[in-house]
Amino acid sequence: HKEYGTDEGTELKREYAKNCILARRLIEKGVRVVQLFNGSDPSGGNGITNWDSHSNIKDTHAMQAEIMDQPTAALIRDLKRRGLLEDTLIVWATEFGRMPFLQGNGTGRDHNPEAFSCFLAGAGVKKGFSYGQSDQWGFKTVEDKVEVYDFNATILHLLGLEHERLSFYHNGLERRLTNVHGHVIRDVVA
């Protein structure tokens, strides 16, 4: 509990830390998919909401990072120490980054779909490896741009699924999570 931080920080951090321990226990018991959500809405009327910081970005992101950092790092270390990381794929992802400049209100940043970070760790992913690069402002991807279809294809590959064969029926059509565009990002695969 001390490593995860269940006994310190805000109530939201303590609860997220407990959820990280629960996630580890579920993985130990063989649960195949576990999702943790970090992006609580602790506004309490003070205007701070979650990672979607259109205002008060300094305070908002500092608060969310305090909730997420220690428990998430402890979970990864714990999985590795117990030999579970070899068979567990960790995906830390979002749908948007933040623009490199402030919005008109001077305290927040708008969505940026053109350059943002996600990370993969564990089962089949290269260790200590970075892929892609943004321009000097973090505004646009300038090297090794990854589309969501490629990201999904890579995740499915790491889970042992052939993304081109995985389809579902929707609105009269057979569809894929990776559309027809998705390609496994081989450079990130160990």
CSV table of C-alpha atoms in Angstrom, one decimal:
chain,number,residue,atom,x,y,z
A,1,HIS,CA,0.0,0.0,0.0
A,2,LYS,CA,2.8,2.4,0.8
A,3,GLU,CA,4.4,1.8,-2.6
A,4,TYR,CA,1.1,2.6,-4.4
A,5,GLY,CA,0.3,5.5,-2.2
A,6,THR,CA,-3.0,4.4,-0.7
A,7,ASP,CA,-2.1,6.2,2.5
A,8,GLU,CA,-1.1,9.6,1.3
A,9,GLY,CA,-2.3,12.5,-0.9
A,10,THR,CA,-5.8,13.3,-1.8
A,11,GLU,CA,-8.8,11.0,-1.5
A,12,LEU,CA,-8.8,10.7,-5.3
A,13,LYS,CA,-5.2,9.6,-5.3
A,14,ARG,CA,-5.8,7.1,-2.6
A,15,GLU,CA,-8.8,5.6,-4.4
A,16,TYR,CA,-6.9,5.5,-7.7
A,17,ALA,CA,-4.0,3.7,-5.9
A,18,LYS,CA,-6.5,1.2,-4.5
A,19,ASN,CA,-7.8,0.6,-8.1
A,20,CYS,CA,-4.2,0.0,-9.3
A,21,ILE,CA,-3.8,-2.7,-6.6
A,22,LEU,CA,-7.1,-4.2,-7.6
A,23,ALA,CA,-6.0,-4.2,-11.3
A,24,ARG,CA,-2.8,-6.1,-10.3
A,25,ARG,CA,-4.8,-8.6,-8.4
A,26,LEU,CA,-7.2,-9.1,-11.3
A,27,ILE,CA,-4.3,-9.7,-13.6
A,28,GLU,CA,-2.8,-12.2,-11.2
A,29,LYS,CA,-6.1,-14.1,-11.2
A,30,GLY,CA,-6.0,-14.2,-15.0
A,31,VAL,CA,-8.5,-11.5,-16.0
A,32,ARG,CA,-7.7,-10.8,-19.6
A,33,VAL,CA,-8.7,-7.1,-19.9
A,34,VAL,CA,-8.5,-4.6,-17.1
A,35,GLN,CA,-9.2,-0.9,-17.6
A,36,LEU,CA,-8.1,1.8,-15.2
A,37,PHE,CA,-9.5,5.3,-15.7
A,38,ASN,CA,-7.6,8.4,-14.5
A,39,GLY,CA,-9.3,11.6,-15.2
A,40,SER,CA,-11.5,12.2,-12.2
A,41,ASP,CA,-13.7,15.2,-11.9
A,42,PRO,CA,-12.7,16.6,-8.5
A,43,SER,CA,-14.0,20.1,-9.3
A,44,GLY,CA,-16.0,20.6,-6.2
A,45,GLY,CA,-17.0,24.0,-7.5
A,46,ASN,CA,-13.4,25.3,-7.8
A,47,GLY,CA,-13.3,25.1,-11.6
A,48,ILE,CA,-10.7,22.3,-11.8
A,49,THR,CA,-12.2,19.3,-13.6
A,50,ASN,CA,-9.9,16.7,-15.3
A,51,TRP,CA,-7.2,16.3,-17.9
A,52,ASP,CA,-9.4,18.2,-20.5
A,53,SER,CA,-7.9,21.5,-19.4
A,54,HIS,CA,-9.5,24.4,-21.3
A,55,SER,CA,-8.7,26.5,-18.3
A,56,ASN,CA,-6.4,26.4,-15.3
A,57,ILE,CA,-4.1,23.9,-17.0
A,58,LYS,CA,-1.2,24.4,-14.6
A,59,ASP,CA,-3.4,23.5,-11.5
A,60,THR,CA,-5.5,20.9,-13.3
A,61,HIS,CA,-2.6,18.9,-14.8
A,62,ALA,CA,-0.6,19.2,-11.5
A,63,MET,CA,-3.5,17.7,-9.6
A,64,GLN,CA,-4.2,14.9,-12.1
A,65,ALA,CA,-0.5,14.0,-12.3
A,66,GLU,CA,-0.3,13.8,-8.5
A,67,ILE,CA,-3.2,11.4,-8.6
A,68,MET,CA,-1.8,9.3,-11.4
A,69,ASP,CA,2.0,9.2,-11.2
A,70,GLN,CA,2.9,7.2,-8.0
A,71,PRO,CA,0.1,4.5,-8.3
A,72,THR,CA,0.7,3.9,-12.0
A,73,ALA,CA,4.5,3.6,-11.6
A,74,ALA,CA,4.0,1.3,-8.7
A,75,LEU,CA,1.6,-0.9,-10.8
A,76,ILE,CA,4.2,-1.2,-13.6
A,77,ARG,CA,7.0,-2.0,-11.1
A,78,ASP,CA,4.8,-4.5,-9.2
A,79,LEU,CA,3.8,-6.3,-12.4
A,80,LYS,CA,7.4,-6.5,-13.4
A,81,ARG,CA,8.6,-7.8,-10.0
A,82,ARG,CA,5.9,-10.5,-10.0
A,83,GLY,CA,6.8,-11.6,-13.6
A,84,LEU,CA,3.4,-10.5,-14.9
A,85,LEU,CA,4.7,-7.7,-17.2
A,86,GLU,CA,6.0,-10.2,-19.7
A,87,ASP,CA,2.4,-11.3,-20.5
A,88,THR,CA,0.6,-8.0,-19.7
A,89,LEU,CA,0.3,-5.2,-22.2
A,90,ILE,CA,-0.1,-1.8,-20.7
A,91,VAL,CA,-1.6,0.9,-22.9
A,92,TRP,CA,-1.7,4.4,-21.6
A,93,ALA,CA,-3.7,6.4,-24.1
A,94,THR,CA,-5.8,9.4,-24.8
A,95,GLU,CA,-7.7,10.8,-27.8
A,96,PHE,CA,-6.1,14.2,-27.8
A,97,GLY,CA,-3.0,16.1,-26.7
A,98,ARG,CA,-3.0,19.8,-25.8
A,99,MET,CA,-2.1,22.6,-28.1
A,100,PRO,CA,1.3,24.1,-27.4
A,101,PHE,CA,-0.2,27.6,-26.9
A,102,LEU,CA,-2.8,29.0,-24.6
A,103,GLN,CA,-6.4,29.6,-25.5
A,104,GLY,CA,-7.9,33.0,-25.5
A,105,ASN,CA,-8.6,32.8,-21.7
A,106,GLY,CA,-4.9,32.6,-21.1
A,107,THR,CA,-5.0,29.7,-18.7
A,108,GLY,CA,-6.0,26.6,-20.7
A,109,ARG,CA,-5.2,24.8,-23.9
A,110,ASP,CA,-7.4,23.4,-26.6
A,111,HIS,CA,-7.4,19.9,-28.1
A,112,ASN,CA,-4.5,18.9,-30.3
A,113,PRO,CA,-5.1,15.8,-32.4
A,114,GLU,CA,-1.9,16.3,-34.5
A,115,ALA,CA,0.7,15.5,-31.9
A,116,PHE,CA,0.4,13.8,-28.5
A,117,SER,CA,1.9,11.0,-26.5
A,118,CYS,CA,0.7,7.5,-25.6
A,119,PHE,CA,2.8,4.7,-24.1
A,120,LEU,CA,2.9,1.0,-24.4
A,121,ALA,CA,4.8,-1.3,-21.9
A,122,GLY,CA,5.1,-5.0,-21.3
A,123,ALA,CA,4.2,-7.9,-23.5
A,124,GLY,CA,6.1,-7.7,-26.7
A,125,VAL,CA,7.0,-3.9,-26.6
A,126,LYS,CA,10.6,-2.7,-27.0
A,127,LYS,CA,11.9,-1.4,-23.7
A,128,GLY,CA,13.1,2.2,-23.4
A,129,PHE,CA,12.1,3.0,-26.9
A,130,SER,CA,10.5,6.2,-28.3
A,131,TYR,CA,8.8,6.3,-31.7
A,132,GLY,CA,7.8,9.4,-33.6
A,133,GLN,CA,8.6,13.1,-33.1
A,134,SER,CA,6.7,16.4,-33.1
A,135,ASP,CA,7.9,19.7,-34.3
A,136,GLN,CA,9.8,21.9,-31.8
A,137,TRP,CA,6.5,23.3,-30.4
A,138,GLY,CA,4.6,20.0,-30.1
A,139,PHE,CA,2.1,21.2,-32.6
A,140,LYS,CA,2.3,18.6,-35.4
A,141,THR,CA,3.9,15.2,-35.9
A,142,VAL,CA,6.9,15.5,-38.1
A,143,GLU,CA,8.4,12.0,-38.0
A,144,ASP,CA,6.8,8.6,-37.9
A,145,LYS,CA,3.3,9.8,-37.6
A,146,VAL,CA,0.9,7.1,-36.2
A,147,GLU,CA,-2.7,7.0,-37.1
A,148,VAL,CA,-5.3,5.5,-34.6
A,149,TYR,CA,-5.7,2.5,-37.0
A,150,ASP,CA,-1.9,1.8,-36.8
A,151,PHE,CA,-2.1,2.1,-33.0
A,152,ASN,CA,-5.0,-0.3,-32.8
A,153,ALA,CA,-3.4,-2.7,-35.2
A,154,THR,CA,-0.2,-2.8,-33.1
A,155,ILE,CA,-2.2,-3.3,-29.9
A,156,LEU,CA,-4.2,-6.2,-31.5
A,157,HIS,CA,-0.9,-7.7,-32.8
A,158,LEU,CA,0.6,-7.6,-29.4
A,159,LEU,CA,-2.5,-9.3,-28.0
A,160,GLY,CA,-2.0,-12.1,-30.5
A,161,LEU,CA,-4.9,-11.1,-32.8
A,162,GLU,CA,-4.6,-10.6,-36.6
A,163,HIS,CA,-6.2,-7.2,-37.0
A,164,GLU,CA,-7.1,-7.8,-40.7
A,165,ARG,CA,-9.2,-10.8,-39.8
A,166,LEU,CA,-11.0,-9.2,-36.8
A,167,SER,CA,-14.2,-7.7,-38.1
A,168,PHE,CA,-17.7,-6.9,-36.7
A,169,TYR,CA,-21.0,-6.3,-38.4
A,170,HIS,CA,-22.3,-2.7,-38.2
A,171,ASN,CA,-24.9,-1.0,-40.3
A,172,GLY,CA,-24.9,-3.7,-42.9
A,173,LEU,CA,-21.2,-3.8,-43.4
A,174,GLU,CA,-18.3,-5.8,-42.0
A,175,ARG,CA,-16.0,-3.4,-40.3
A,176,ARG,CA,-12.5,-3.5,-38.7
A,177,LEU,CA,-11.1,-1.5,-35.8
A,178,THR,CA,-8.2,-0.8,-38.0
A,179,ASN,CA,-10.3,0.1,-41.1
A,180,VAL,CA,-8.3,-0.7,-44.3
A,181,HIS,CA,-5.5,1.6,-43.3
A,182,GLY,CA,-4.1,0.0,-40.2
A,183,HIS,CA,-0.6,-1.4,-40.1
A,184,VAL,CA,1.4,-2.9,-37.2
A,185,ILE,CA,4.1,-0.5,-36.1
A,186,ARG,CA,6.9,-3.0,-36.3
A,187,ASP,CA,9.5,-0.7,-34.9
A,188,VAL,CA,7.9,-0.8,-31.4
A,189,VAL,CA,7.6,-4.6,-31.3
A,190,ALA,CA,10.4,-6.4,-29.5
